[in-house]
Amino acid sequence: MTEFPRPKLVVSKCLGFEACRWNGDIINDEFVARLKRLADFLPVCPEMEIGLGAPRKPLRLVDFPDGPHLLQWDTGRDCTGEMRAFCAAFLDSLPEVDGFLLKGRSPSCGPVDVKIYAGLAKGAASHRGRGMFGQAVAAGFPEAALEHEGRVRNFAIREHFLTKLFCLARFRAVKAAGTMRGLIAFHADHKLLLMAYSQQAMRRLGRLVANPDKLAPAQVLAAYQAGLQRALARNAALTSHINALMHAMGYFKNELNRREKAHFLDLLERYRAGKAPLSALLAVLGVWIARWGRDYLAGQVYFNPYPLELIEISDSGKGRDL
Ligand code: SF4
């Protein structure tokens, strides 16, 4: 059975940890509930931390010449200074974390797409940006997995978030062990996954692991970490997944009959057209691995990037990308 690391992630406290929303509510988020068993959460409510209490008057982001300010919109109280000071102190005090799962649309936590108003009067938002805490997280931790609870309802976004989260957590353990042997094993197990994200990055990281200049392990690990974070910055492109899948298929070229090959290639074309999920192709490859055995493929994280309990087939239908 595959052993998974426990990712460490900061989460907005109102997502199932405390009734701290402006109206005194708590959000019982199913995804967070499931992840709770498999990850270590560090819950935080920035608005409670600056002493606003719950329930409280709601806040909104308002444009000022020096950037958006956080105002309590029916009293006009400006919480910007307190919130900035809290964000800096809190983020500075964090241990090494793998990701952040924040509450979307919040003027404090929202990591993207938060309404920013021209003033306090009633009316439409003038544009969108990040909440104040969300902005501080994105600026301070550009390499971490960062999402909000609304976006992870989309299948492709959730898959990328979880893949990255568990991959960074696995690497954190390798870095803590500090050995070249651990790094070599990590790279070997992640080759196909890296190929699916970026073939160039996979090769670059392979050269680092080969360590031709005989650098100290700490130096190689630091360089590898930076390269890994860059490789995982964006979701894998469809064409890169297809390269990785074709590469895996090549391991069975002598065993497959004409019909089996045609079936796989047909599925691949349907995947390319957005009419079949990646998981269907991975399942076929999984059956071939079980039947003919290929140690190299059997150990690839690509086939098992995060715990099975977290695999959901539900999708928000927004921007669906199988
Ligand atoms: S969104 Fe953030 S600030 Fe608002 S209640 Fe949730 S944790 Fe607190």
Coordinates of C-alpha atoms and ligand atoms in Angstrom, one line a residue:
M1 CA 0.0 0.0 0.0
T2 CA 1.3 3.5 -0.9
E3 CA 2.3 5.6 2.0
F4 CA 1.5 9.3 1.8
P5 CA 3.0 12.2 3.6
R6 CA 0.8 14.5 5.7
P7 CA 0.8 17.9 3.9
K8 CA 0.9 20.9 6.2
L9 CA -1.5 23.7 5.1
V10 CA -3.0 26.9 6.4
V11 CA -6.8 27.0 6.1
S12 CA -9.4 29.7 6.7
K13 CA -10.8 28.9 10.1
C14 CA -14.5 29.4 9.0
L15 CA -14.1 26.4 6.6
G16 CA -15.2 23.8 9.2
F17 CA -13.1 24.8 12.3
E18 CA -14.9 27.7 14.0
A19 CA -18.1 29.8 13.6
C20 CA -16.1 32.9 12.9
R21 CA -17.8 34.4 9.8
W22 CA -19.0 38.0 10.0
N23 CA -22.6 36.6 10.5
G24 CA -21.5 34.1 13.1
D25 CA -21.7 31.1 10.7
I26 CA -19.4 28.2 10.0
I27 CA -19.0 26.6 6.5
N28 CA -19.1 22.8 6.6
D29 CA -16.9 22.2 3.6
E30 CA -16.9 18.6 2.5
F31 CA -13.5 18.8 0.8
V32 CA -11.9 20.2 4.0
A33 CA -13.6 17.6 6.1
R34 CA -12.1 14.8 3.9
L35 CA -8.7 16.3 3.8
K36 CA -8.7 16.8 7.6
R37 CA -8.0 13.1 8.1
L38 CA -5.0 13.1 5.8
A39 CA -3.3 16.5 6.3
D40 CA -2.3 18.8 9.2
F41 CA -4.2 22.0 9.1
L42 CA -3.2 25.3 10.6
P43 CA -6.6 27.2 10.8
V44 CA -6.6 31.0 11.0
C45 CA -9.2 33.7 10.9
P46 CA -7.4 37.0 10.1
E47 CA -10.5 39.1 11.0
M48 CA -10.8 37.5 14.4
E49 CA -7.1 37.8 14.9
I50 CA -7.3 41.6 14.6
G51 CA -10.0 41.6 17.3
L52 CA -13.2 42.0 15.2
G53 CA -15.1 39.3 17.0
A54 CA -18.1 37.3 15.5
P55 CA -20.7 38.3 14.6
R56 CA -19.3 41.6 13.3
K57 CA -20.0 44.3 10.7
P58 CA -18.9 43.0 7.3
L59 CA -15.8 44.4 5.6
R60 CA -15.1 45.4 2.0
L61 CA -12.0 46.3 0.0
V62 CA -12.1 49.9 -1.2
D63 CA -9.7 51.5 -3.7
F64 CA -7.3 54.1 -2.3
P65 CA -4.4 55.8 -4.1
D66 CA -1.9 53.6 -2.2
G67 CA -3.9 50.4 -3.0
P68 CA -7.0 48.7 -1.6
H69 CA -7.9 49.4 2.0
L70 CA -10.0 47.1 4.2
L71 CA -13.0 49.0 5.6
Q72 CA -15.9 48.1 7.8
W73 CA -18.4 49.3 5.4
D74 CA -21.2 50.7 7.6
T75 CA -18.9 52.3 10.2
G76 CA -16.0 53.3 7.8
R77 CA -13.5 51.9 10.2
D78 CA -10.2 51.3 8.4
C79 CA -8.7 48.0 9.4
T80 CA -5.9 48.1 6.8
G81 CA -3.0 48.8 9.1
E82 CA -4.0 46.1 11.6
M83 CA -4.6 43.5 8.9
R84 CA -1.2 44.2 7.3
A85 CA 0.6 44.0 10.6
F86 CA -1.2 40.7 11.4
C87 CA -0.4 39.2 8.0
A88 CA 3.3 40.0 8.2
A89 CA 3.6 38.6 11.8
F90 CA 1.5 35.5 11.1
L91 CA 3.2 34.5 7.9
D92 CA 6.6 35.2 9.4
S93 CA 5.9 32.8 12.3
L94 CA 4.8 29.9 10.1
P95 CA 6.7 26.6 9.9
E96 CA 7.4 25.3 6.4
V97 CA 4.0 24.7 4.9
D98 CA 3.0 23.0 1.6
G99 CA -0.1 25.0 0.9
F100 CA -3.0 27.3 1.7
L101 CA -6.7 26.6 1.3
L102 CA -8.5 29.9 1.8
K103 CA -12.1 31.1 1.7
G104 CA -13.0 32.5 -1.7
R105 CA -14.6 36.0 -2.1
S106 CA -13.6 37.2 1.3
P107 CA -12.0 40.7 1.4
S108 CA -9.5 39.2 3.8
C109 CA -8.8 35.6 2.8
G110 CA -9.8 35.5 -0.9
P111 CA -6.8 34.6 -3.0
V112 CA -8.3 35.7 -6.3
D113 CA -11.3 37.3 -7.8
V114 CA -12.4 39.4 -4.7
K115 CA -14.5 42.4 -5.4
I116 CA -12.8 45.8 -4.9
Y117 CA -15.1 48.8 -4.6
A118 CA -14.7 52.4 -5.6
G119 CA -16.1 53.6 -2.3
L120 CA -18.4 52.7 0.6
A121 CA -21.6 53.7 -1.1
K122 CA -23.8 50.9 -2.4
G123 CA -22.9 49.9 -5.9
A124 CA -21.1 47.5 -8.1
A125 CA -17.5 46.6 -7.5
S126 CA -15.1 48.5 -9.8
H127 CA -12.7 45.6 -10.3
R128 CA -11.4 42.4 -8.7
G129 CA -8.2 41.4 -7.0
R130 CA -7.0 39.5 -3.9
G131 CA -8.2 39.8 -0.3
M132 CA -5.6 41.4 2.0
F133 CA -4.5 38.1 3.6
G134 CA -4.8 36.3 0.3
Q135 CA -2.5 38.9 -1.3
A136 CA 0.1 38.5 1.5
V137 CA 0.1 34.7 1.1
A138 CA 0.5 34.9 -2.7
A139 CA 3.4 37.4 -2.4
G140 CA 5.1 35.6 0.5
F141 CA 4.6 32.0 -0.6
P142 CA 4.5 32.0 -4.5
E143 CA 5.7 28.4 -4.6
A144 CA 3.0 26.9 -2.3
A145 CA -0.2 25.2 -3.4
L146 CA -2.8 28.0 -3.1
E147 CA -6.5 27.7 -3.8
H148 CA -9.9 28.6 -2.4
E149 CA -12.7 26.3 -1.5
G150 CA -14.9 27.3 -4.5
R151 CA -12.3 26.6 -7.1
V152 CA -11.4 23.2 -5.8
R153 CA -14.9 22.0 -6.8
N154 CA -13.6 22.0 -10.3
F155 CA -12.1 18.6 -11.2
A156 CA -8.9 19.8 -12.9
I157 CA -8.1 22.5 -10.4
R158 CA -8.7 20.1 -7.4
E159 CA -6.5 17.4 -9.1
H160 CA -3.6 19.9 -9.6
F161 CA -4.0 21.3 -6.1
L162 CA -3.8 17.9 -4.5
T163 CA -1.0 16.6 -6.7
K164 CA 1.1 19.6 -6.0
L165 CA 0.3 19.6 -2.2
F166 CA 1.3 16.0 -1.7
C167 CA 4.3 16.3 -4.0
L168 CA 5.6 19.3 -2.0
A169 CA 5.0 17.4 1.3
R170 CA 6.9 14.4 0.0
F171 CA 9.8 16.7 -1.0
R172 CA 9.8 18.4 2.4
A173 CA 10.5 15.0 4.0
V174 CA 13.3 14.4 1.5
K175 CA 14.8 17.8 2.2
A176 CA 14.6 17.2 6.0
A177 CA 16.5 13.8 5.6
G178 CA 19.1 15.7 3.6
T179 CA 20.6 12.8 1.7
M180 CA 21.4 12.4 -2.0
R181 CA 20.1 8.9 -1.8
G182 CA 16.6 10.2 -0.8
L183 CA 16.7 12.8 -3.6
I184 CA 17.7 10.2 -6.2
A185 CA 14.7 8.0 -5.1
F186 CA 12.3 11.0 -5.1
H187 CA 13.3 11.9 -8.6
A188 CA 13.1 8.3 -9.9
D189 CA 9.5 8.0 -8.5
H190 CA 8.4 11.3 -9.8
K191 CA 9.8 11.1 -13.4
L192 CA 6.5 10.4 -15.1
L193 CA 4.7 13.0 -13.1
L194 CA 7.3 15.6 -13.9
M195 CA 7.2 14.6 -17.6
A196 CA 3.4 15.2 -17.5
Y197 CA 4.1 18.7 -16.1
S198 CA 7.2 19.6 -18.2
Q199 CA 9.6 17.3 -20.0
Q200 CA 12.2 20.1 -19.9
A201 CA 11.9 20.5 -16.2
M202 CA 12.2 16.7 -15.7
R203 CA 15.5 16.7 -17.7
R204 CA 16.8 19.7 -15.9
L205 CA 16.0 18.2 -12.5
G206 CA 17.6 14.9 -13.7
R207 CA 20.9 16.7 -14.4
L208 CA 20.8 18.3 -11.0
V209 CA 20.4 14.8 -9.4
A210 CA 23.3 13.5 -11.4
N211 CA 25.4 16.2 -9.6
P212 CA 28.4 16.3 -12.0
D213 CA 30.1 19.0 -9.9
K214 CA 29.9 17.0 -6.7
L215 CA 28.0 19.7 -4.8
A216 CA 27.0 19.3 -1.2
P217 CA 23.6 17.6 -0.8
A218 CA 22.1 20.7 0.8
Q219 CA 23.0 22.8 -2.3
V220 CA 21.6 20.2 -4.7
L221 CA 18.4 19.9 -2.6
A222 CA 17.9 23.6 -2.6
A223 CA 18.4 23.9 -6.4
Y224 CA 16.1 20.9 -6.9
Q225 CA 13.4 22.4 -4.7
A226 CA 13.4 25.6 -6.7
G227 CA 13.2 23.6 -10.0
L228 CA 10.4 21.4 -8.6
Q229 CA 8.4 24.4 -7.5
R230 CA 8.7 26.0 -10.9
A231 CA 7.7 22.8 -12.7
L232 CA 4.5 22.5 -10.5
A233 CA 3.6 26.2 -10.7
R234 CA 0.9 25.6 -13.3
N235 CA -1.4 22.7 -14.1
A236 CA 0.1 20.1 -16.5
A237 CA -0.9 20.8 -20.2
L238 CA -2.9 18.2 -22.0
T239 CA -0.1 17.6 -24.6
S240 CA 2.4 16.9 -21.8
H241 CA 0.1 14.4 -20.2
I242 CA -0.2 12.7 -23.6
N243 CA 3.6 12.5 -23.9
A244 CA 3.8 10.9 -20.5
L245 CA 1.0 8.4 -21.3
M246 CA 2.6 7.5 -24.7
H247 CA 5.9 7.0 -22.9
A248 CA 4.3 4.7 -20.4
M249 CA 2.5 2.8 -23.2
G250 CA 5.9 2.2 -24.8
Y251 CA 6.9 -0.1 -21.9
F252 CA 4.3 -2.6 -23.2
K253 CA 5.0 -2.4 -26.9
N254 CA 6.0 -6.1 -27.1
E255 CA 3.1 -7.4 -25.1
L256 CA 0.1 -5.5 -26.6
N257 CA -1.8 -6.9 -29.5
R258 CA -3.1 -4.7 -32.3
R259 CA -6.5 -4.3 -30.8
E260 CA -5.2 -3.3 -27.4
K261 CA -3.0 -0.7 -28.9
A262 CA -5.8 0.7 -31.0
H263 CA -8.1 0.9 -28.0
F264 CA -5.5 2.8 -26.0
L265 CA -4.8 5.2 -28.9
D266 CA -8.5 5.8 -29.4
L267 CA -8.9 6.6 -25.7
L268 CA -6.0 8.9 -26.0
E269 CA -7.7 10.8 -28.9
R270 CA -10.9 11.0 -26.9
Y271 CA -8.9 12.4 -24.0
R272 CA -7.2 15.0 -26.3
A273 CA -10.7 16.0 -27.5
G274 CA -11.9 16.4 -23.9
K275 CA -14.3 13.4 -24.1
A276 CA -12.5 11.0 -21.8
P277 CA -10.9 11.5 -18.4
L278 CA -7.2 11.1 -17.7
S279 CA -8.2 8.5 -15.1
A280 CA -9.5 6.2 -17.8
L281 CA -6.1 6.1 -19.4
L282 CA -4.3 5.7 -16.1
A283 CA -6.7 2.8 -15.2
V284 CA -5.8 1.0 -18.5
L285 CA -2.1 1.4 -17.8
G286 CA -2.7 0.2 -14.2
V287 CA -4.2 -3.0 -15.5
W288 CA -1.2 -3.6 -17.8
I289 CA 1.2 -2.9 -15.0
A290 CA -0.6 -5.4 -12.8
R291 CA -0.6 -8.0 -15.6
W292 CA 2.9 -7.7 -17.0
G293 CA 4.7 -6.0 -14.1
R294 CA 7.0 -3.1 -14.7
D295 CA 8.9 -2.1 -11.5
Y296 CA 9.7 1.3 -12.9
L297 CA 6.1 2.1 -13.7
A298 CA 4.6 0.5 -10.7
G299 CA 6.6 2.9 -8.4
Q300 CA 5.6 6.0 -10.4
V301 CA 3.7 8.6 -8.3
Y302 CA 1.9 9.7 -11.5
F303 CA -0.4 6.7 -11.1
N304 CA -1.1 7.5 -7.4
P305 CA -0.3 11.1 -6.6
Y306 CA -2.5 11.5 -3.6
P307 CA -4.7 9.2 -1.4
L308 CA -7.6 7.4 -3.0
E309 CA -10.0 8.8 -0.4
L310 CA -9.6 12.2 -1.9
I311 CA -10.5 11.2 -5.5
E312 CA -13.9 12.6 -6.3
I313 CA -15.6 12.5 -9.7
S314 CA -17.8 15.5 -8.9
D315 CA -17.1 18.7 -10.8
S316 CA -18.5 22.2 -10.5
G317 CA -18.9 22.2 -14.3
K318 CA -17.1 25.6 -14.4
G319 CA -14.3 25.5 -16.9
R320 CA -14.5 21.7 -17.0
D321 CA -11.2 20.1 -18.0
L322 CA -11.1 16.4 -17.7
Ligands
SF4_1 S1 -13.0 34.2 5.3 FE1 -11.2 34.4 6.5 S2 -11.5 36.3 7.7 FE2 -13.5 35.7 6.9 S3 -14.4 34.4 8.5 FE3 -13.3 33.0 7.2 S4 -11.3 32.8 8.1 FE4 -12.2 34.6 9.0

